[in-house]
Coordinates of C-alpha atoms and ligand atoms in Angstrom, one line a residue:
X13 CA -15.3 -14.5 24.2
X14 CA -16.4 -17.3 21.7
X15 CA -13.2 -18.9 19.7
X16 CA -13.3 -20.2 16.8
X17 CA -12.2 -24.3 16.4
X18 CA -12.4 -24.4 12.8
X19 CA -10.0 -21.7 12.3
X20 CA -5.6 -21.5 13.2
X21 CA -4.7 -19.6 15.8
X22 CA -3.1 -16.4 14.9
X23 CA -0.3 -14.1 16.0
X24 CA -0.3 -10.5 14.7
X25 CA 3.3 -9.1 15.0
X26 CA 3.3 -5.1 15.3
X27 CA 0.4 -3.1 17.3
X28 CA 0.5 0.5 15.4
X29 CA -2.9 1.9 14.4
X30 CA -2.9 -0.9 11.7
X31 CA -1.9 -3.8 12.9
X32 CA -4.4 -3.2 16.5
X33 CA -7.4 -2.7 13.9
X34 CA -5.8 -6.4 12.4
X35 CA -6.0 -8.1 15.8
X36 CA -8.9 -6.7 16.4
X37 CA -10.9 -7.8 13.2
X38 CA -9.2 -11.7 14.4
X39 CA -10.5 -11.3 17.7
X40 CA -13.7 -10.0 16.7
X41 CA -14.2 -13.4 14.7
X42 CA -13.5 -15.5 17.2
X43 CA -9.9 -16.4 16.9
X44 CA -7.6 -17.3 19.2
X45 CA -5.0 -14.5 19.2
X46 CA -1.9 -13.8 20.2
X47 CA -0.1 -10.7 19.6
X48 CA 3.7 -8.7 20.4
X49 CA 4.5 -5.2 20.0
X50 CA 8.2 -4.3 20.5
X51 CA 6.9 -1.3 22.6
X52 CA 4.8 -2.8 25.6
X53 CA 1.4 -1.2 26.4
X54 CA -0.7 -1.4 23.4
X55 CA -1.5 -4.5 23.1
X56 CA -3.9 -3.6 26.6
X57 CA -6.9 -3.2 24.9
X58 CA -6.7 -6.1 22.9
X59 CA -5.9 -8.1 26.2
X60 CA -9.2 -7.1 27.7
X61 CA -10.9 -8.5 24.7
X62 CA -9.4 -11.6 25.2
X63 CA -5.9 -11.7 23.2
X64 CA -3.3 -13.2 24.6
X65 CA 0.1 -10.5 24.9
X66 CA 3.3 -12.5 24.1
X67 CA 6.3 -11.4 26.5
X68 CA 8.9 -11.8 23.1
X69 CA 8.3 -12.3 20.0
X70 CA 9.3 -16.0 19.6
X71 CA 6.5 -16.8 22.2
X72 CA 3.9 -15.0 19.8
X73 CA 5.3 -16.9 16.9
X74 CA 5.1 -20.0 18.8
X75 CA 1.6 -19.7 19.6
X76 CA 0.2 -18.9 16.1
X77 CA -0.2 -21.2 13.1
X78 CA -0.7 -18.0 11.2
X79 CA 1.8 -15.3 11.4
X80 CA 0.1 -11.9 10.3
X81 CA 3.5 -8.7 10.4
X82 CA 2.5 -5.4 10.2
X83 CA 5.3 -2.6 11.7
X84 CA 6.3 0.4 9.4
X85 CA 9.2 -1.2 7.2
X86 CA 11.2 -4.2 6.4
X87 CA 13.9 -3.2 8.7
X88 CA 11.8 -3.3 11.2
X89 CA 10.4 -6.7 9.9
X90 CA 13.1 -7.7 9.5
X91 CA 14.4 -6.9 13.1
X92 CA 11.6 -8.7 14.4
X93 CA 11.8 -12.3 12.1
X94 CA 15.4 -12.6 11.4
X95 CA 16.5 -12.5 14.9
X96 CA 17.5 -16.6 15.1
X97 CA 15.3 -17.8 18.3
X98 CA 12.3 -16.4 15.9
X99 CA 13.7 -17.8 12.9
X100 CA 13.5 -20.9 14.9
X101 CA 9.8 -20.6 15.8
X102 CA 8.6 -19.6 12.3
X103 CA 10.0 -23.0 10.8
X104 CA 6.9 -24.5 9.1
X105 CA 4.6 -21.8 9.7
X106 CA 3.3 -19.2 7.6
X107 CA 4.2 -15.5 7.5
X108 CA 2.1 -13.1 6.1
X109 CA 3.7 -10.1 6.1
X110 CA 1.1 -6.7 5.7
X111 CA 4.0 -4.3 6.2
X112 CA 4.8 -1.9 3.0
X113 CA 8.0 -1.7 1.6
X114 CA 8.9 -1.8 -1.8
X115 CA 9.0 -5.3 -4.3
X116 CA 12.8 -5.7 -4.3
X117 CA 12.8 -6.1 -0.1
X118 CA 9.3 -8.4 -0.4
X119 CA 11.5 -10.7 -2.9
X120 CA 14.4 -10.7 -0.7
X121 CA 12.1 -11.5 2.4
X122 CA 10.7 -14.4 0.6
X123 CA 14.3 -16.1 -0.4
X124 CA 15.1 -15.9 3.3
X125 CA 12.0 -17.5 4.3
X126 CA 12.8 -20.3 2.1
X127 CA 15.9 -21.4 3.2
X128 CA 14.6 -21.2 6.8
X129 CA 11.5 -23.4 6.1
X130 CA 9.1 -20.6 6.4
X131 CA 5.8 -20.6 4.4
X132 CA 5.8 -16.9 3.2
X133 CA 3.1 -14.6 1.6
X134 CA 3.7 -10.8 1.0
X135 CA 0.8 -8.1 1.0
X136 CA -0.6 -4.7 1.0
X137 CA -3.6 -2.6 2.1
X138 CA -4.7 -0.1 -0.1
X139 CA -7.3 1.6 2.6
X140 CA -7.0 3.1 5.6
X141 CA -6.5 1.4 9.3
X142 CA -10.2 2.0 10.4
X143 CA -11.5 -0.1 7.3
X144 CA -10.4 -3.4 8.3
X145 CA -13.1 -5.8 8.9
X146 CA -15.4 -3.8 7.0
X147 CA -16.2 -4.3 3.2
X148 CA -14.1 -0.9 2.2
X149 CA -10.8 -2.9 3.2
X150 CA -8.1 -3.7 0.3
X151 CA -5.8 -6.3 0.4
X152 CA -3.3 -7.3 -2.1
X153 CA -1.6 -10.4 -1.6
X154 CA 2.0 -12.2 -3.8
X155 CA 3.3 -15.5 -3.6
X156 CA 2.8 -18.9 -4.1
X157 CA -1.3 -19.1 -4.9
X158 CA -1.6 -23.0 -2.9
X159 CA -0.3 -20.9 0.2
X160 CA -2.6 -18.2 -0.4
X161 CA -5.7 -20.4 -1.0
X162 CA -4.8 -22.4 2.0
X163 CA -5.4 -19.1 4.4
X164 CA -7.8 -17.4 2.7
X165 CA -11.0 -17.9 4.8
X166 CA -8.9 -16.9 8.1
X167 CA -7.4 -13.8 5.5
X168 CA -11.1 -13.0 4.8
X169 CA -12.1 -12.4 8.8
X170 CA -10.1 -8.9 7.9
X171 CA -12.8 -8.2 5.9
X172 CA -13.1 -6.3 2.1
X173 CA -11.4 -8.1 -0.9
X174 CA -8.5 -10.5 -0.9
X175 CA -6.9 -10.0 -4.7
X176 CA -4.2 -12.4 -5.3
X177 CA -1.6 -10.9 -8.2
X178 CA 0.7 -13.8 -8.5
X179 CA 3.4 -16.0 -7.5
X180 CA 6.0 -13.1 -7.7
X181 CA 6.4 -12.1 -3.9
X182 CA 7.0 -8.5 -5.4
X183 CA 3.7 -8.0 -7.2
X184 CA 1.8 -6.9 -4.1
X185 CA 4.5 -4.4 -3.2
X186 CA 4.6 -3.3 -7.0
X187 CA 0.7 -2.5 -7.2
X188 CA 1.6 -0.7 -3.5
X189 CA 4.3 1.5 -4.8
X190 CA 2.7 2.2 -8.1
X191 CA -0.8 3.2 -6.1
X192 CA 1.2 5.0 -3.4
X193 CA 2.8 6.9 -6.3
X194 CA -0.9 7.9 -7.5
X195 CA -2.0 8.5 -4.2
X196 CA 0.8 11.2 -3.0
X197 CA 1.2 13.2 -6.4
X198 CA -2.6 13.2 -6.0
X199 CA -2.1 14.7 -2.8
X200 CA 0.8 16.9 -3.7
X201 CA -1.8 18.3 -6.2
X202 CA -4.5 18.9 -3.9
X203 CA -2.4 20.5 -1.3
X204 CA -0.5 22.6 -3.5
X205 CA -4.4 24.2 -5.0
X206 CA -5.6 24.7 -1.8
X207 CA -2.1 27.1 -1.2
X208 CA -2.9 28.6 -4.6
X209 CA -6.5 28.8 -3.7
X210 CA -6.1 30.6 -0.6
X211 CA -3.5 32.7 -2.1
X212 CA -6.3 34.5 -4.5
X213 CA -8.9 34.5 -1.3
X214 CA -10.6 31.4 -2.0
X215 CA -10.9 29.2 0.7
X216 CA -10.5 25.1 0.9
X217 CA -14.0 24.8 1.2
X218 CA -15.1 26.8 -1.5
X219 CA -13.2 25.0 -3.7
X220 CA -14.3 21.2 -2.2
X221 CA -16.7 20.5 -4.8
X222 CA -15.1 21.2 -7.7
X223 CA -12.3 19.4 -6.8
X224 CA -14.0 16.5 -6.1
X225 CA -15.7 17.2 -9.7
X226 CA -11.6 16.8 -10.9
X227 CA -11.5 13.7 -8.5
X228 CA -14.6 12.0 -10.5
X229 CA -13.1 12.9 -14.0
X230 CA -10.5 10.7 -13.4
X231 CA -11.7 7.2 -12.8
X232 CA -12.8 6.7 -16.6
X233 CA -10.2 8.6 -17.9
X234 CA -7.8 6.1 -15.9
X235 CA -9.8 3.5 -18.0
X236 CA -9.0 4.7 -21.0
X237 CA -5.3 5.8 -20.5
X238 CA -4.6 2.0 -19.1
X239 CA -5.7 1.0 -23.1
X240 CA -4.0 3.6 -24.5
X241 CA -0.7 2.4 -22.3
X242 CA -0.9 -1.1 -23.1
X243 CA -1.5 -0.7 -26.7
X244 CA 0.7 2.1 -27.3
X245 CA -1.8 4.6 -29.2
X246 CA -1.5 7.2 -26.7
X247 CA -4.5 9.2 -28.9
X248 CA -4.5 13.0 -27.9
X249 CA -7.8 13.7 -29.9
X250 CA -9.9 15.0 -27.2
X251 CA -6.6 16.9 -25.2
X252 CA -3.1 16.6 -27.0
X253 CA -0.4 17.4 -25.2
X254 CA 0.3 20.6 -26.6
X255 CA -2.8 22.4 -25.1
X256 CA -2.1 20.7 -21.8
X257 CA 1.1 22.2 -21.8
X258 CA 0.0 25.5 -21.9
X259 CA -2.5 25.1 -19.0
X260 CA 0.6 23.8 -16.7
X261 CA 2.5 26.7 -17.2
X262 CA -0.6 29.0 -16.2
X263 CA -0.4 27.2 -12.9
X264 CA 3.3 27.8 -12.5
X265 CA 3.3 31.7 -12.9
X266 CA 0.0 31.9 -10.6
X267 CA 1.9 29.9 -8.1
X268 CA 5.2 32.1 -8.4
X269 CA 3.3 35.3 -8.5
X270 CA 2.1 34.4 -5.2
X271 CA 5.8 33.6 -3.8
X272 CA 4.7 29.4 -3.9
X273 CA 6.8 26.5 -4.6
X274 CA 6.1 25.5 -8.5
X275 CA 8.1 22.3 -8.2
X276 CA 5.5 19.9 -8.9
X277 CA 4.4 21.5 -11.4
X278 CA 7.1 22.3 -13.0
X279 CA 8.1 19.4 -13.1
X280 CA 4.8 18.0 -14.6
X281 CA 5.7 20.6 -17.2
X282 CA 8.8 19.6 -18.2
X283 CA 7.6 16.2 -18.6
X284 CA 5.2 17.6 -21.2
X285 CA 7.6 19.5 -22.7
X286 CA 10.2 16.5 -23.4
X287 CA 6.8 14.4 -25.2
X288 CA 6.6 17.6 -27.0
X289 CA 10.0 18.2 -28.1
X290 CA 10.4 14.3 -29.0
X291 CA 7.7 14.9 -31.6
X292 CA 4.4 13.3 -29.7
X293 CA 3.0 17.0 -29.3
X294 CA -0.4 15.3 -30.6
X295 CA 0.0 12.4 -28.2
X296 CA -2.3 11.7 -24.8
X297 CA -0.9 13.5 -21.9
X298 CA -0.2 9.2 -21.2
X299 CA 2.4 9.3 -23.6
X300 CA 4.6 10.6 -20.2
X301 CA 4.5 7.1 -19.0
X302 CA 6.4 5.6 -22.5
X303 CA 8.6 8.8 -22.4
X304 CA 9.6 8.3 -18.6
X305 CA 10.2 4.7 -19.1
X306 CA 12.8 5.2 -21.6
X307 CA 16.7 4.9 -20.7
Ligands
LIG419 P1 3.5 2.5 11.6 O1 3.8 2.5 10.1 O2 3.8 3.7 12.3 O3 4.3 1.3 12.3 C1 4.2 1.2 13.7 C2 4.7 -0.2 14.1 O4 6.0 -0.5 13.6 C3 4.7 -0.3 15.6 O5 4.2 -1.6 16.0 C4 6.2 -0.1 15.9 O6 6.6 -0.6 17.1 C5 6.7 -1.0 14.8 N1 8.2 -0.8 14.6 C6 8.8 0.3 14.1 N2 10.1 0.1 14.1 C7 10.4 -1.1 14.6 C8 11.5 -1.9 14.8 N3 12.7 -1.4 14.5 N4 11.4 -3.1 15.4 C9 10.2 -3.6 15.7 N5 9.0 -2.9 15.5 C10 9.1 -1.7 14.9 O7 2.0 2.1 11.9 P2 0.8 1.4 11.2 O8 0.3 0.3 12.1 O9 -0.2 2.4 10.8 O10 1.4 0.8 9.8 C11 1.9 -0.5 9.8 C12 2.1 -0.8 8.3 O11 0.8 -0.8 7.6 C13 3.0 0.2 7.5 O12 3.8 -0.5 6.6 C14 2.0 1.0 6.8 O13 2.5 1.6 5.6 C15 0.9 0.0 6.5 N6 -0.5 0.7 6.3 C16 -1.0 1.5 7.2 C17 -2.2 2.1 7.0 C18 -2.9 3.0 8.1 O14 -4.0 3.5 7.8 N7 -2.3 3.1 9.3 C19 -2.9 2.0 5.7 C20 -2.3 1.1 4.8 C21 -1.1 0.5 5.1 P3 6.7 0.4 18.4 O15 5.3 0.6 18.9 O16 7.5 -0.3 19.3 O17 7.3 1.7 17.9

């Protein structure tokens, strides 16, 4: 294996599905890697091409310039860096911590790191494990931008875009949770008409393409509900809320008919509803997000 002398050697905390295909992309560009996984074992691929398996995770720490955590939470993270002997070895080097969680614990991570003389970026990827190093990856990175520029060409060897939101540590969390939010209900939706579906004979597949037809509608209406958000004009013109309403509680008494759970959509219902009955009947089906973020 070829290293790399221009670039810091890096230590990749966590070895789930994400943070191997992280090591990996390192490895793959030549850099001298070190990695720890609180569960030994799967770090044995990586070894046989050429990383170097800490015994703790101090040791790891101490053999990276660049810190790169990825393990399912914050507790977990925090487990792993707020243990004192690895406080100790972080002290003046930089944490880049990939694991999601939401804004208030990436804000909280980053005060801690500051009194313990730890440089500390926050971040999230948006796609899946087996895009890193490819150009489909996603990364979203928070905190201060100096830090940020100063790693960004060894950031980069994980391939895709590197987006940085701002010196808030909580941004990249924020865009997380508000995509993840997206992403599930999404998901919710897509499961719950397939169980619909089904329920009238219709099988997954037959339906595939028009719900991909759904999925493509979306993307410019996004677009246009973002405008309609930030300027407040919520215009119904092409769809008020009224008519949508009606088509929501279509889906609920198919659904019940058929002995399924309408929760979702009920839910999305009611949401409708309440715009309705506060008088924006006429309104974008975006209004919700004004309505919801009322108190
Ligand atoms: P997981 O989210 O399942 O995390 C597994 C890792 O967390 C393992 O290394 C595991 O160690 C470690 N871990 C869990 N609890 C602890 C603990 N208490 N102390 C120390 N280590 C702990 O796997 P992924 O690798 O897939 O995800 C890592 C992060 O990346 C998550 O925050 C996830 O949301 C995010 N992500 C993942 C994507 C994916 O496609 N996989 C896509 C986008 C983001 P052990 O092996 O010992 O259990």
């Amino acid at each position: 294996m070829f290293t790399s002398p221009d670039l810091p050697a890096v230590t990749v905390l966590g070895l789930g599905p994400m943070g191997r295909e992280l090591a990996g992309a390192f490895l793959g560009s030549g850099l001298r890697t070190t990695v720890w996984n609180r569960t030994p074992g799967k770090g044995r691929e990586l070894a046989e091409r050429g990383a170097t398996v800490a015994g703790t995770p101090e040791q790891a720490v101490a053999a990276g310039e660049l810190i790169v955590v990825c393990v399912v939470d914050y507790d977990a993270s925090d487990a792993i860096l707020r243990r004192d002997e690895v406080s100790r070895a972080l002290k003046g080097r930089t944490v880049v911590n990939l694991t999601a969680d939401t804004p208030g614990r990436a804000r909280d991570t980053a005060d801690w790191a500051a009194t313990h003389g730890i440089d500390y970026l926050d971040g999230a990827i948006m796609t899946p494990a087996p895009s890193i190093g490819t150009p489909e990856a996603v990364f979203l990175h928070s905190g201060p931008r100096d830090l940020f520029e100063r790693h960004r060409s060894v950031l980069e060897v994980l391939g895709g875009t590197h987006t940085h939101l701002g010196e808030d540590t909580g941004r990249a969390a924020t865009f997380d949770i508000a995509l993840l939010d997206l992403f599930w209900t999404a998901m919710a939706g897509y499961a719950h008409a397939v169980a619909i579906a089904r329920a009238e004979g219709v099988t997954a597949g037959e339906l595939a393409p028009f719900a991909q037809g759904i999925g493509a509608i979306l993307p410019p209406l996004f677009e246009q509900f973002a405008q309609d958000a930030d300027s407040g004009t919520y215009s119904g013109e092409i769809n008020p809320v009224t008519s949508a309403a009606s088509t929501m509680a279509h889906v609920v008494e198919v659904s019940e008919s058929h002995g399924i759970d309408a929760g979702v959509m009920r839910a999305v219902e009611g949401m409708a509803r309440r715009v309705i009955g506060l008088g924006h009947g006429a309104d974008g089906f975006i209004r919700v997000a004004e309505v919801l973020g009322r108190h």
